[in-house]
């Protein structure tokens, strides 16, 4: 009889494992994958945290949030028009002292931008808030403007990440991408959209018990690097429930990547969220959830900003 599970994630967030259709549980990635990094592929099996390995005393976690405040259109003197997007974004870093069981916001910054391909648009002052213009390349279709916000948010996250120093572990929410130069840093991917492993090794992923990880493998993508899967406690028991993918810089040696993989297994499960508290449990780590709430509050009231933008553009037309 087919077994069924209720995904712990709130369906308004999609699914913790994006897939379906004819490709099976998820579409297969075309990336070249080296699965013989830590052990030969034929010897893959779940790996426990080494006995006696403790998490670091201090862990820094970095995340960012973004919000589209208003869509705009320009009217150029030559009769052409360009789409625009006024967006707010913020990044912050939270410091977790595992010895004291305390977490504190170390630093946070807010940015705002007007994203458009218009050659004449300038910075937009909406009440007390300023939206700096960011000119996008190409024709600037409205549907593509939200993607232009991400590089600005990433730059803010990198700036914030300098608060983590020395031997402290830095956890970045999401793929590392162009943040792979940060020391002692792992990327934390909580939504699985691609299937990187062949079926035989995917079975090792779904067989993981809470706290266990897969061997390290190498992804040959543009932003490729060392990666591994880890299961957090508190899932529903479904094959992919509680599974996250963790990655680190390709500039590291295999031995350094394995060391970080072991450290992630000793550290990340401590931060797993509970379903009755978080709609994206257990993958949405408790410190990250708290940081996101704080950052969204720093963005300000969306309705007030929308009205300020409406008034500002009306004055500009007058």
PDB file of C-alpha atoms in Angstrom, residues 37 170 172 174-188 216-219 222-228 245-258 260-261:
ATOM      1  CA  UNK A  37      35.092  12.759  -3.129  1.00  0.00           C
ATOM      2  CA  UNK A 170      29.179  31.420   9.352  1.00  0.00           C
ATOM      3  CA  UNK A 172      24.467  31.792   4.929  1.00  0.00           C
ATOM      4  CA  UNK A 174      20.665  29.987   0.627  1.00  0.00           C
ATOM      5  CA  UNK A 175      23.320  29.004  -1.921  1.00  0.00           C
ATOM      6  CA  UNK A 176      26.735  30.628  -1.572  1.00  0.00           C
ATOM      7  CA  UNK A 177      26.929  31.823  -5.197  1.00  0.00           C
ATOM      8  CA  UNK A 178      29.377  34.761  -5.211  1.00  0.00           C
ATOM      9  CA  UNK A 179      29.838  34.622  -1.429  1.00  0.00           C
ATOM     10  CA  UNK A 180      32.147  31.640  -1.608  1.00  0.00           C
ATOM     11  CA  UNK A 181      35.190  33.786  -0.721  1.00  0.00           C
ATOM     12  CA  UNK A 182      33.927  34.168   2.858  1.00  0.00           C
ATOM     13  CA  UNK A 183      36.014  32.077   5.322  1.00  0.00           C
ATOM     14  CA  UNK A 184      34.525  29.271   7.438  1.00  0.00           C
ATOM     15  CA  UNK A 185      31.231  29.641   5.589  1.00  0.00           C
ATOM     16  CA  UNK A 186      28.554  27.156   4.543  1.00  0.00           C
ATOM     17  CA  UNK A 187      25.524  27.771   2.359  1.00  0.00           C
ATOM     18  CA  UNK A 188      22.259  26.391   3.692  1.00  0.00           C
ATOM     19  CA  UNK A 216      30.547  15.067   0.321  1.00  0.00           C
ATOM     20  CA  UNK A 217      30.218  15.372  -3.459  1.00  0.00           C
ATOM     21  CA  UNK A 218      31.295  18.005  -5.983  1.00  0.00           C
ATOM     22  CA  UNK A 219      28.934  19.987  -8.210  1.00  0.00           C
ATOM     23  CA  UNK A 222      28.664  27.753 -12.549  1.00  0.00           C
ATOM     24  CA  UNK A 223      28.526  28.345  -8.803  1.00  0.00           C
ATOM     25  CA  UNK A 224      29.604  24.799  -8.086  1.00  0.00           C
ATOM     26  CA  UNK A 225      31.469  23.570  -5.086  1.00  0.00           C
ATOM     27  CA  UNK A 226      31.481  20.919  -2.407  1.00  0.00           C
ATOM     28  CA  UNK A 227      28.052  19.816  -1.214  1.00  0.00           C
ATOM     29  CA  UNK A 228      26.250  17.256   0.940  1.00  0.00           C
ATOM     30  CA  UNK A 245      21.563  20.634   1.112  1.00  0.00           C
ATOM     31  CA  UNK A 246      24.685  22.266   2.505  1.00  0.00           C
ATOM     32  CA  UNK A 247      27.561  23.593   0.428  1.00  0.00           C
ATOM     33  CA  UNK A 248      30.954  25.234   0.842  1.00  0.00           C
ATOM     34  CA  UNK A 249      33.483  26.969  -1.377  1.00  0.00           C
ATOM     35  CA  UNK A 250      35.117  25.062  -4.252  1.00  0.00           C
ATOM     36  CA  UNK A 251      38.342  26.838  -3.278  1.00  0.00           C
ATOM     37  CA  UNK A 252      38.630  24.559  -0.242  1.00  0.00           C
ATOM     38  CA  UNK A 253      40.442  21.243  -0.292  1.00  0.00           C
ATOM     39  CA  UNK A 254      38.357  18.060  -0.058  1.00  0.00           C
ATOM     40  CA  UNK A 255      39.643  17.582   3.491  1.00  0.00           C
ATOM     41  CA  UNK A 256      38.487  21.077   4.489  1.00  0.00           C
ATOM     42  CA  UNK A 257      35.075  20.461   2.915  1.00  0.00           C
ATOM     43  CA  UNK A 258      34.693  17.195   4.842  1.00  0.00           C
ATOM     44  CA  UNK A 260      32.873  21.561   7.451  1.00  0.00           C
ATOM     45  CA  UNK A 261      30.427  18.777   6.591  1.00  0.00           C
TER      46      UNK A 261
END
